[in-house]
């Protein structure tokens, strides 16, 4: 093992030791991480790349933001299934010349977020990279047996809801592409997205959602995923979509970002008409934006007119 | 989502549908994979990179071999803990111009190995790559509660054993570096290593091992890991180390490869003196190669002389 990798593993060990303590889980120093799943719980597992040049750029994103976003992607997937995150593993490959301080700050961002949700780092893999920083996060979570939210549960007549506000993450990315130098603190939706674990837990405990997904690919695409898996369609009212705001002046973003921009990590869920969904859950705004239809099409109502809503797909940094 | 990624996800879905059926696990199409861990079992999780240019080369390794080795790394980690593999997730990033046939053949190699061990592919992540094929495999396994083999259990007086033969994988790599064009079928230890799941299961059921590790970094390095975690030393007799053989003529490899070469994916385990360890387990040769010592050093006995055995570390394709 090259010295560089030894140093990385030592760093992961120290990081893990500092992380949230988790007596039902250990593993760094052995070939596998070991986790004790509580009785009557299903295990949730998700894995997500964070690749330099595809998901982040070192000249745009502070290392803390890269670490935060890396883990947030996985936590948000656990939230989407109504789960409680338990532990994480990290595969990390770095170029030989990467400053150690970059790695330290990356871990600081990742572990700070992990601590807040009681998620410790159980291990992973390290390697050299010939092509920038390559990370793959694995997040493990649990959910009561048979109670996970799936994408396939939406039924005609169900109301469609989203948490928080949409589009700020991709509007920020747009500014970065235009060459603007941004203060991360004024653009937190992009640099430090907040996984909606508490909202998801509330929805599960109160049996409020029939289907759920996290908004990682954008509203138009993720709603299409729900409709496809559920064999239904949807009609969304454009005036009701909660648009995010960015910058120090909190400027409201354009509708296009809210409809098609990815990486918001808010939740989109469906709820039977008979359920009363609070307008605020765990401090987060919840907005009704439309209804599930029998006709298998996505439609957008705007100024009394109805348009086809086309899933635009989210291509990260590919332009 | 770019078309390329859609095609990849569709490929993973089809691959998963073809894979070993696993009624306690599903997930492709949702944000997380879901796995039901049987009662009274601990969960094992491992994650391993397979990066082009670091762990494999497209001009050296047939795609089936890359897929096989990718999953074999994870399965071998599960074996090292005495576990039974249950499911896998794959993060896969590919360059825009990679032929679809390469991806298909990669999956063929991966799934063929998975089928043999009842491991289905539950999901994962896909991305574009600007830097060759990047894969990260996650393997999930289970082991009876509290019965996982750890690296920390070796005690002075324990005998040291290895499965199979060592060094053929790295001796093959050496030939590849020298420019030789090799027929994969004659160099299976390198191109199609065999994870020792059945041997590990037998050792666990019969309570034969005090500590175990898989030989991914090489004997000298992996034995050092055991000693470090257990706070002990080891003495190995060089004459007893089972050396692999390669090529059509089955030429025996040099001792150096057996001592320091990585990626054999055989098991190294320790067993208390009082235990009777069979010379063959599940059809695989098992060889006693030395003894655990109180003195915290690694020593190699050779021709009546004793040398210090230095962990050489395994640097994959870095030369």
XYZ file of C-alpha atoms in Angstrom:
638
model
C 0.000 0.000 0.000
C 1.496 3.392 -0.928
C 2.117 5.837 1.889
C -0.525 8.132 0.472
C -3.197 5.457 0.932
C -1.927 4.614 4.417
C -2.321 8.262 5.354
C -5.828 8.308 3.884
C -6.880 5.221 5.805
C -5.416 6.653 8.995
C -7.412 9.818 8.309
C -10.629 7.829 7.808
C -9.958 5.969 11.069
C -9.433 9.170 13.023
C -12.465 10.700 11.345
C -14.572 7.691 12.213
C -13.378 7.699 15.822
C -14.451 11.329 16.088
C -17.783 10.642 14.420
C -21.045 9.816 16.111
C -20.553 6.768 18.319
C -22.539 3.771 17.221
C -22.176 0.724 19.417
C -24.093 -1.521 17.058
C -21.572 -0.887 14.310
C -17.847 -1.194 13.839
C -15.522 -2.266 11.149
C -12.579 -0.018 10.356
C -9.561 -2.299 10.604
C -11.406 -5.368 9.270
C -12.280 -6.518 5.769
C -15.919 -5.508 6.152
C -17.894 -3.086 8.245
C -20.312 -4.801 10.569
C -23.742 -3.461 11.419
C -26.389 -4.871 13.717
C -29.797 -4.202 12.189
C -32.436 -3.833 14.944
C -35.188 -6.482 14.919
C -38.291 -5.813 12.804
C -36.405 -3.381 10.569
C -35.600 -3.547 6.867
C -32.161 -2.459 5.742
C -31.843 0.374 3.213
C -28.677 0.767 1.148
C -27.744 3.465 -1.320
C -24.571 4.304 -3.193
C -23.769 7.576 -4.972
C -20.778 8.872 -6.884
C -19.253 12.296 -6.347
C -16.783 12.637 -9.224
C -14.608 15.669 -9.843
C -15.618 17.406 -13.069
C -18.994 15.651 -13.095
C -20.581 16.328 -9.681
C -18.264 19.058 -8.388
C -15.323 21.202 -9.366
C -12.436 21.932 -7.070
C -12.267 25.536 -8.301
C -15.962 26.085 -7.527
C -16.647 24.039 -4.414
C -14.882 24.407 -1.062
C -13.734 20.953 0.141
C -16.215 21.119 3.053
C -19.029 21.548 0.530
C -17.817 18.567 -1.533
C -17.789 16.366 1.598
C -21.192 17.658 2.706
C -22.794 17.130 -0.707
C -21.223 13.677 -1.033
C -22.939 12.431 2.141
C -26.107 14.515 1.602
C -26.819 12.618 -1.649
C -26.909 9.325 0.250
C -28.833 10.683 3.262
C -31.462 12.117 0.933
C -31.978 8.680 -0.664
C -32.561 7.200 2.789
C -35.053 10.007 3.534
C -36.883 9.286 0.255
C -37.652 5.763 1.505
C -38.770 7.037 4.926
C -35.714 5.603 6.642
C -33.398 6.476 9.481
C -29.737 6.685 8.418
C -27.407 4.508 10.505
C -23.918 4.443 9.011
C -21.828 5.231 5.957
C -18.868 3.838 4.053
C -16.696 5.920 1.764
C -14.600 4.901 -1.231
C -12.170 7.723 -1.929
C -9.519 7.964 -4.644
C -7.298 11.038 -4.769
C -4.536 12.284 -7.072
C -0.984 11.951 -5.713
C -0.538 15.724 -5.528
C -3.750 16.628 -3.699
C -2.913 18.695 -0.573
C -3.627 16.861 2.693
C -5.555 19.959 3.842
C -8.082 19.395 1.040
C -8.743 15.872 2.316
C -9.014 17.109 5.905
C -11.536 19.777 4.956
C -13.503 17.305 2.804
C -13.837 15.014 5.831
C -14.765 17.947 8.060
C -17.749 18.752 5.816
C -18.778 15.123 5.514
C -18.491 14.281 9.205
C -20.160 17.458 10.416
C -23.249 16.486 8.439
C -22.958 12.848 9.579
C -22.761 13.895 13.233
C -26.004 15.831 12.933
C -27.822 12.690 11.844
C -26.006 10.202 14.081
C -24.270 8.636 11.084
C -20.760 7.313 11.650
C -18.228 6.371 9.001
C -17.620 2.617 9.278
C -14.947 2.205 6.634
C -14.556 2.057 2.902
C -11.800 1.873 0.352
C -8.985 4.169 -0.712
C -6.999 4.363 -3.911
C -4.840 6.582 -5.979
C -6.578 8.387 -8.784
C -5.215 9.439 -12.147
C -8.283 11.590 -12.770
C -9.101 13.959 -9.927
C -10.953 13.225 -6.721
C -13.337 10.257 -7.023
C -15.706 9.500 -4.160
C -18.478 6.956 -3.789
C -20.577 7.120 -0.631
C -22.568 4.167 0.714
C -25.269 5.015 3.248
C -27.040 2.350 5.298
C -30.360 3.032 6.948
C -33.256 1.209 8.490
C -37.023 1.407 8.245
C -39.700 -0.594 10.082
C -40.386 -3.919 8.286
C -42.434 -3.397 5.125
C -42.919 0.336 5.789
C -40.457 1.817 3.270
C -41.919 4.416 0.908
C -41.647 3.281 -2.699
C -42.046 5.150 -5.973
C -44.758 2.749 -7.051
C -47.519 3.635 -4.565
C -49.098 6.735 -6.169
C -52.819 6.403 -7.063
C -55.124 8.619 -9.196
C -56.549 11.379 -7.012
C -53.538 11.511 -4.678
C -52.279 15.035 -4.031
C -48.662 15.859 -4.921
C -46.493 17.713 -2.390
C -42.948 19.037 -2.239
C -40.873 20.130 0.757
C -38.965 23.427 0.919
C -38.286 25.439 -2.216
C -37.032 24.265 -5.594
C -34.490 25.358 -8.164
C -31.976 27.317 -6.062
C -29.308 24.607 -6.422
C -29.369 24.591 -10.220
C -29.775 28.386 -10.475
C -26.591 28.645 -8.417
C -24.843 26.206 -10.739
C -25.894 28.403 -13.614
C -24.150 31.379 -11.992
C -21.024 29.282 -11.443
C -21.027 28.384 -15.142
C -21.284 32.065 -16.031
C -18.014 32.597 -14.187
C -19.360 34.226 -11.044
C -17.385 33.802 -7.834
C -19.930 32.988 -5.129
C -19.894 33.061 -1.326
C -21.069 29.581 -0.316
C -22.976 30.996 2.688
C -25.314 32.944 0.377
C -26.030 29.886 -1.776
C -26.514 27.153 0.786
C -29.120 25.195 -1.241
C -26.363 24.362 -3.703
C -23.282 24.161 -1.476
C -24.865 22.698 1.664
C -28.189 21.009 0.793
C -30.229 19.717 3.710
C -31.446 16.099 3.562
C -35.078 15.949 4.758
C -34.704 13.067 7.203
C -37.030 14.495 9.873
C -39.828 15.300 7.398
C -39.618 11.784 5.983
C -39.761 10.255 9.470
C -42.889 12.264 10.298
C -44.608 11.234 7.054
C -43.840 7.577 7.778
C -45.004 7.660 11.387
C -48.264 9.373 10.406
C -48.778 7.175 7.307
C -49.194 10.281 5.163
C -47.419 9.316 1.924
C -48.409 6.788 -0.735
C -45.197 7.284 -2.748
C -42.024 9.339 -2.339
C -38.806 10.295 -4.133
C -36.080 12.842 -3.502
C -35.615 15.665 -5.981
C -32.128 14.886 -7.205
C -32.807 14.877 -10.955
C -35.332 17.757 -10.987
C -39.109 17.968 -10.474
C -40.096 17.094 -14.065
C -37.831 14.033 -14.151
C -38.451 12.758 -10.630
C -42.231 13.170 -10.931
C -41.961 11.140 -14.164
C -40.153 8.417 -12.194
C -43.023 8.251 -9.703
C -45.614 8.155 -12.491
C -43.725 5.484 -14.428
C -43.308 3.207 -11.401
C -46.916 3.763 -10.296
C -48.482 3.505 -13.779
C -50.192 6.898 -13.426
C -49.914 10.483 -14.679
C -49.790 13.876 -12.973
C -51.057 17.420 -13.343
C -49.044 20.212 -11.706
C -50.128 23.855 -11.232
C -47.161 26.098 -12.029
C -48.295 28.968 -9.721
C -48.092 26.689 -6.699
C -44.513 25.482 -7.221
C -42.391 27.003 -4.419
C -39.471 28.734 -6.117
C -36.177 29.085 -4.257
C -34.206 32.289 -3.860
C -30.470 32.855 -3.978
C -27.732 35.308 -3.095
C -27.477 37.852 -0.342
C -30.540 39.672 -1.718
C -32.563 36.400 -1.809
C -33.565 36.885 -5.425
C -36.308 34.506 -6.541
C -35.173 32.105 -9.260
C -36.904 31.436 -12.610
C -39.563 28.745 -12.877
C -37.430 26.705 -15.288
C -34.898 25.944 -12.547
C -37.685 24.830 -10.201
C -39.183 22.568 -12.866
C -36.069 20.990 -14.333
C -33.070 21.800 -12.142
C -31.575 18.945 -10.153
C -29.834 18.518 -6.813
C -32.403 20.249 -4.621
C -32.652 17.160 -2.374
C -36.139 18.178 -1.332
C -38.805 15.457 -1.131
C -41.655 14.935 -3.573
C -44.459 12.775 -2.195
C -48.031 11.792 -2.921
C -50.755 11.610 -0.324
C -54.302 10.215 -0.569
C -56.964 12.935 -0.706
C -58.356 11.811 2.655
C -55.129 12.613 4.539
C -54.471 15.989 6.150
C -50.896 16.998 5.353
C -49.565 19.826 7.575
C -48.227 22.924 5.812
C -45.067 22.709 7.862
C -43.298 19.569 9.052
C -40.201 19.633 11.276
C -39.785 23.319 10.467
C -39.885 22.741 6.704
C -42.548 24.212 4.405
C -44.723 21.613 2.633
C -46.591 22.696 -0.515
C -49.340 20.995 -2.525
C -48.464 21.391 -6.216
C -50.834 19.098 -8.088
C -52.691 15.832 -8.407
C -52.056 12.302 -9.664
C -54.161 11.392 -12.715
C -55.300 8.164 -14.329
C -54.161 9.354 -17.772
C -50.468 8.456 -18.010
C -49.110 11.887 -18.968
C -47.362 14.739 -17.191
C -49.183 18.038 -17.547
C -48.406 21.566 -16.378
C -51.212 24.110 -15.813
C -50.055 27.679 -16.351
C -52.206 30.799 -16.748
C -55.356 28.747 -17.294
C -53.597 26.774 -20.062
C -52.369 23.196 -19.944
C -49.008 22.148 -21.374
C -47.201 18.829 -21.585
C -44.512 18.686 -18.900
C -41.462 17.064 -20.433
C -38.907 15.411 -18.160
C -35.805 17.441 -18.939
C -33.299 15.179 -17.262
C -30.485 16.483 -15.201
C -26.986 16.258 -16.545
C -24.942 17.583 -13.650
C -22.090 19.650 -15.031
C -22.375 18.437 -18.571
C -23.231 21.327 -20.840
C -30.409 12.127 -17.119
C -28.366 11.687 -20.313
C -29.422 8.864 -22.634
C -26.159 7.104 -21.942
C -27.014 6.838 -18.233
C -30.577 5.758 -19.005
C -29.196 2.941 -21.124
C -26.804 1.971 -18.339
C -29.565 1.889 -15.748
C -31.755 -0.147 -18.086
C -28.812 -2.520 -18.518
C -28.389 -2.838 -14.737
C -32.111 -3.541 -14.401
C -32.057 -6.264 -17.011
C -28.885 -7.659 -15.498
C -30.449 -7.682 -12.058
C -33.618 -9.351 -13.324
C -31.475 -12.096 -14.837
C -29.403 -12.461 -11.683
C -30.020 -14.858 -8.846
C -33.518 -14.302 -7.506
C -33.631 -12.973 -3.999
C -37.068 -12.521 -2.533
C -35.803 -10.789 0.573
C -34.248 -8.020 -1.480
C -35.352 -5.531 -4.075
C -34.668 -1.978 -4.911
C -33.873 -1.140 -8.528
C -36.313 1.613 -9.404
C -36.301 3.150 -5.911
C -33.934 5.525 -4.173
C -32.416 2.761 -2.058
C -32.031 -0.968 -2.300
C -33.910 -2.797 0.413
C -32.644 -5.939 2.112
C -34.238 -8.051 4.812
C -31.527 -9.289 7.162
C -32.515 -12.668 8.677
C -32.976 -12.646 12.467
C -29.914 -13.352 14.644
C -27.547 -12.271 11.871
C -25.078 -9.407 11.708
C -24.817 -7.440 8.489
C -21.454 -7.226 6.702
C -20.763 -4.433 4.220
C -17.740 -3.846 2.046
C -16.951 -1.416 -0.750
C -14.105 -1.684 -3.275
C -12.982 0.405 -6.200
C -12.092 -1.015 -9.606
C -10.573 1.941 -11.448
C -9.226 1.813 -14.971
C -5.476 2.380 -15.001
C -5.206 1.545 -11.292
C -6.911 -1.843 -10.833
C -7.227 -2.937 -14.445
C -6.356 -1.924 -17.986
C -8.742 -2.253 -20.876
C -5.925 -3.377 -23.180
C -4.925 -6.145 -20.742
C -8.179 -7.353 -19.226
C -11.161 -8.740 -21.137
C -14.355 -6.971 -19.941
C -15.630 -10.257 -18.408
C -12.472 -10.384 -16.288
C -12.917 -6.769 -15.139
C -16.499 -7.524 -14.057
C -15.471 -10.766 -12.362
C -12.571 -9.181 -10.481
C -14.736 -6.204 -9.467
C -17.237 -8.446 -7.659
C -14.597 -10.958 -6.499
C -12.896 -8.228 -4.434
C -16.085 -7.667 -2.462
C -16.998 -11.348 -2.130
C -13.522 -12.069 -0.807
C -13.970 -9.435 1.914
C -17.211 -11.128 2.973
C -15.373 -14.493 3.043
C -12.623 -12.991 5.225
C -15.223 -12.239 7.913
C -16.751 -15.734 7.645
C -19.920 -14.379 6.047
C -22.426 -15.428 3.433
C -22.775 -12.899 0.579
C -26.371 -11.761 -0.035
C -26.473 -8.903 -2.524
C -24.446 -6.281 -4.331
C -24.757 -2.699 -5.531
C -22.634 -1.231 -8.292
C -21.613 2.351 -8.968
C -20.406 2.535 -12.554
C -19.115 5.538 -14.485
C -18.150 5.111 -18.129
C -16.686 7.366 -20.838
C -19.160 8.579 -23.465
C -17.402 6.612 -26.211
C -17.222 3.233 -24.497
C -18.800 0.557 -26.739
C -22.022 -0.887 -25.323
C -20.576 -4.372 -25.925
C -17.843 -3.637 -23.381
C -20.491 -2.831 -20.761
C -22.490 -5.949 -21.662
C -19.439 -8.193 -21.339
C -18.435 -6.508 -18.066
C -21.879 -7.335 -16.635
C -21.674 -10.877 -17.988
C -18.475 -11.502 -16.004
C -19.837 -9.845 -12.891
C -23.226 -11.567 -12.919
C -21.855 -15.001 -13.762
C -19.767 -14.857 -10.589
C -22.699 -13.417 -8.625
C -25.022 -16.209 -9.775
C -22.608 -18.843 -8.501
C -22.836 -17.373 -4.999
C -26.526 -16.440 -5.038
C -25.686 -12.731 -5.113
C -28.060 -10.460 -7.017
C -27.425 -6.894 -8.096
C -29.863 -4.655 -6.215
C -28.999 -1.303 -7.734
C -26.329 1.337 -7.596
C -25.423 4.544 -9.354
C -24.374 5.450 -12.877
C -22.506 8.432 -14.196
C -20.482 9.676 -17.087
C -16.747 9.519 -16.618
C -14.070 11.793 -18.006
C -11.385 9.340 -16.955
C -11.993 5.798 -18.081
C -14.195 3.174 -16.512
C -14.737 3.726 -12.777
C -16.498 1.056 -10.748
C -17.194 0.750 -7.040
C -18.787 -2.474 -5.848
C -20.733 -2.753 -2.582
C -21.284 -6.280 -1.291
C -23.663 -7.049 1.557
C -23.407 -10.283 3.520
C -24.571 -11.784 6.755
C -22.941 -13.770 9.532
C -24.508 -15.262 12.697
C -24.694 -12.658 15.468
C -21.278 -12.022 17.028
C -19.583 -14.775 14.994
C -17.720 -12.687 12.404
C -13.995 -13.402 12.108
C -11.939 -10.333 12.958
C -8.295 -9.498 12.392
C -7.808 -8.932 16.097
C -8.271 -12.493 17.412
C -4.795 -14.020 16.836
C -3.013 -15.276 19.975
C 0.614 -16.376 20.538
C 0.941 -20.071 19.692
C -1.829 -20.014 17.069
C -0.842 -21.720 13.817
C -0.988 -19.664 10.601
C -2.688 -21.131 7.513
C -3.334 -20.062 3.941
C -5.761 -21.454 1.382
C -4.786 -22.363 -2.185
C -1.517 -21.130 -3.691
C -0.011 -17.668 -3.600
C 1.664 -15.276 -6.013
C 0.219 -16.346 -9.369
C -1.915 -13.196 -9.669
C 1.010 -10.791 -9.259
C 3.395 -12.958 -11.320
C 0.849 -12.704 -14.134
C 0.681 -8.938 -13.714
C 4.462 -8.898 -14.016
C 4.207 -10.641 -17.389
C 1.559 -8.164 -18.520
C 3.902 -5.311 -17.609
C 6.665 -6.942 -19.651
C 4.401 -6.652 -22.687
C 3.334 -10.286 -22.972
C -0.029 -11.037 -24.532
C -1.668 -13.655 -22.291
C -4.539 -16.093 -22.729
C -6.784 -15.435 -19.736
C -7.684 -19.141 -19.421
C -4.024 -20.002 -18.646
C -3.768 -17.324 -15.953
C -7.027 -17.693 -14.096
C -5.618 -16.715 -10.673
C -5.147 -13.204 -12.030
C -8.044 -12.853 -14.482
C -10.688 -14.896 -12.628
C -9.750 -15.171 -8.934
C -11.958 -17.407 -6.824
C -13.386 -15.955 -3.589
C -13.114 -18.565 -0.815
C -16.671 -18.334 0.491
C -17.138 -22.077 1.114
C -13.828 -22.451 2.978
C -14.714 -19.470 5.182
C -18.150 -20.926 5.929
C -16.612 -24.250 6.981
C -14.076 -22.532 9.273
C -16.863 -20.549 10.922
C -19.192 -23.510 11.419
C -16.386 -25.600 12.930
C -15.020 -22.686 15.023
C -11.548 -23.265 13.581
C -10.218 -19.719 13.135
C -9.175 -17.141 15.748
C -8.499 -14.409 13.147
C -8.818 -14.139 9.386
C -8.042 -11.799 6.477
C -8.111 -12.150 2.697
C -4.839 -11.872 0.793
C -5.554 -8.785 -1.270
C -2.441 -6.764 -0.372
C -0.001 -9.708 -0.258
C 1.061 -12.170 2.453
C 3.671 -9.936 4.099
C 1.300 -6.965 4.311
C -1.877 -8.830 5.256
C -0.099 -10.887 7.937
C 1.191 -7.570 9.306
C -2.429 -6.331 9.463
C -3.427 -9.375 11.537
C -0.427 -8.921 13.857
C -1.043 -5.210 14.278
C -4.735 -5.640 15.100
C -4.026 -8.585 17.443
C -0.936 -7.072 19.133
C 1.208 -10.090 18.275
C 4.009 -11.139 15.881
C 4.487 -14.046 13.498
C 7.126 -16.455 12.256
C 6.675 -17.960 8.794
C 8.660 -20.851 7.252
C 9.423 -19.989 3.634
C 9.626 -23.658 2.490
C 6.011 -24.234 3.481
C 4.494 -21.320 1.530
C 2.427 -22.801 -1.339
C 3.638 -21.116 -4.513
C 1.267 -20.713 -7.435
C 1.998 -21.715 -11.006
C 1.077 -19.941 -14.232
C 0.764 -20.405 -17.952
C -0.052 -23.435 -20.040
C 3.055 -25.195 -18.698
C 2.059 -24.430 -15.083
C 5.445 -22.917 -14.259
C 5.972 -22.362 -10.540
C 6.351 -18.674 -9.647
C 9.166 -17.112 -7.573
C 8.861 -16.867 -3.798
C 8.855 -13.050 -3.931
C 5.457 -13.012 -5.640
C 4.031 -15.388 -3.022
C 5.386 -13.243 -0.183
C 4.576 -9.769 -1.437
C 2.279 -10.007 -4.448
C -1.314 -8.886 -3.993
C -4.702 -9.842 -5.361
C -4.562 -13.582 -4.697
C -7.846 -13.410 -2.755
C -6.873 -16.517 -0.825
C -7.568 -16.542 2.915
C -4.978 -16.238 5.675
C -6.208 -17.422 9.057
C -4.930 -18.332 12.493
C -6.088 -21.343 14.451
C -5.414 -22.315 18.081
C -2.904 -25.173 18.417
C -5.604 -27.428 19.900
C -7.741 -27.331 16.715
C -7.381 -29.869 13.931
C -7.469 -28.021 10.621
C -8.111 -30.277 7.580
C -5.531 -30.166 4.771
C -8.323 -29.660 2.277
C -11.564 -27.719 2.791
C -14.322 -27.513 0.158
C -11.854 -28.830 -2.415
C -9.239 -26.162 -1.609
C -5.767 -26.941 -0.267
C -5.054 -25.527 3.211
C -1.405 -25.144 4.266
C 0.171 -24.389 7.649
C 2.908 -21.795 7.075
C 3.944 -20.588 10.517
C 3.069 -19.582 14.044
C 1.905 -16.489 15.909
C 4.495 -15.160 18.386
C 4.389 -12.961 21.458
C 7.248 -10.831 20.156
C 5.656 -8.195 17.910
C 7.767 -8.765 14.782
C 7.327 -10.534 11.479
C 10.020 -13.118 10.814
C 10.767 -15.392 7.874
C 12.687 -18.647 8.362
C 14.592 -19.677 5.264
C 17.350 -22.321 4.955
C 17.768 -22.510 8.764
C 18.216 -18.708 8.928
C 15.753 -16.144 10.211
C 15.106 -12.848 8.440
C 12.850 -9.908 9.158
C 9.779 -10.097 6.935
C 9.002 -6.585 5.771
C 5.469 -5.762 4.638
C 6.091 -4.718 1.045
C 2.730 -3.189 0.398
C 0.839 -3.711 -2.789
C 0.541 -0.830 -5.176
C -1.659 -2.328 -7.871
C -0.482 -1.041 -11.231
C 1.685 1.729 -9.879
C 5.312 1.039 -10.774
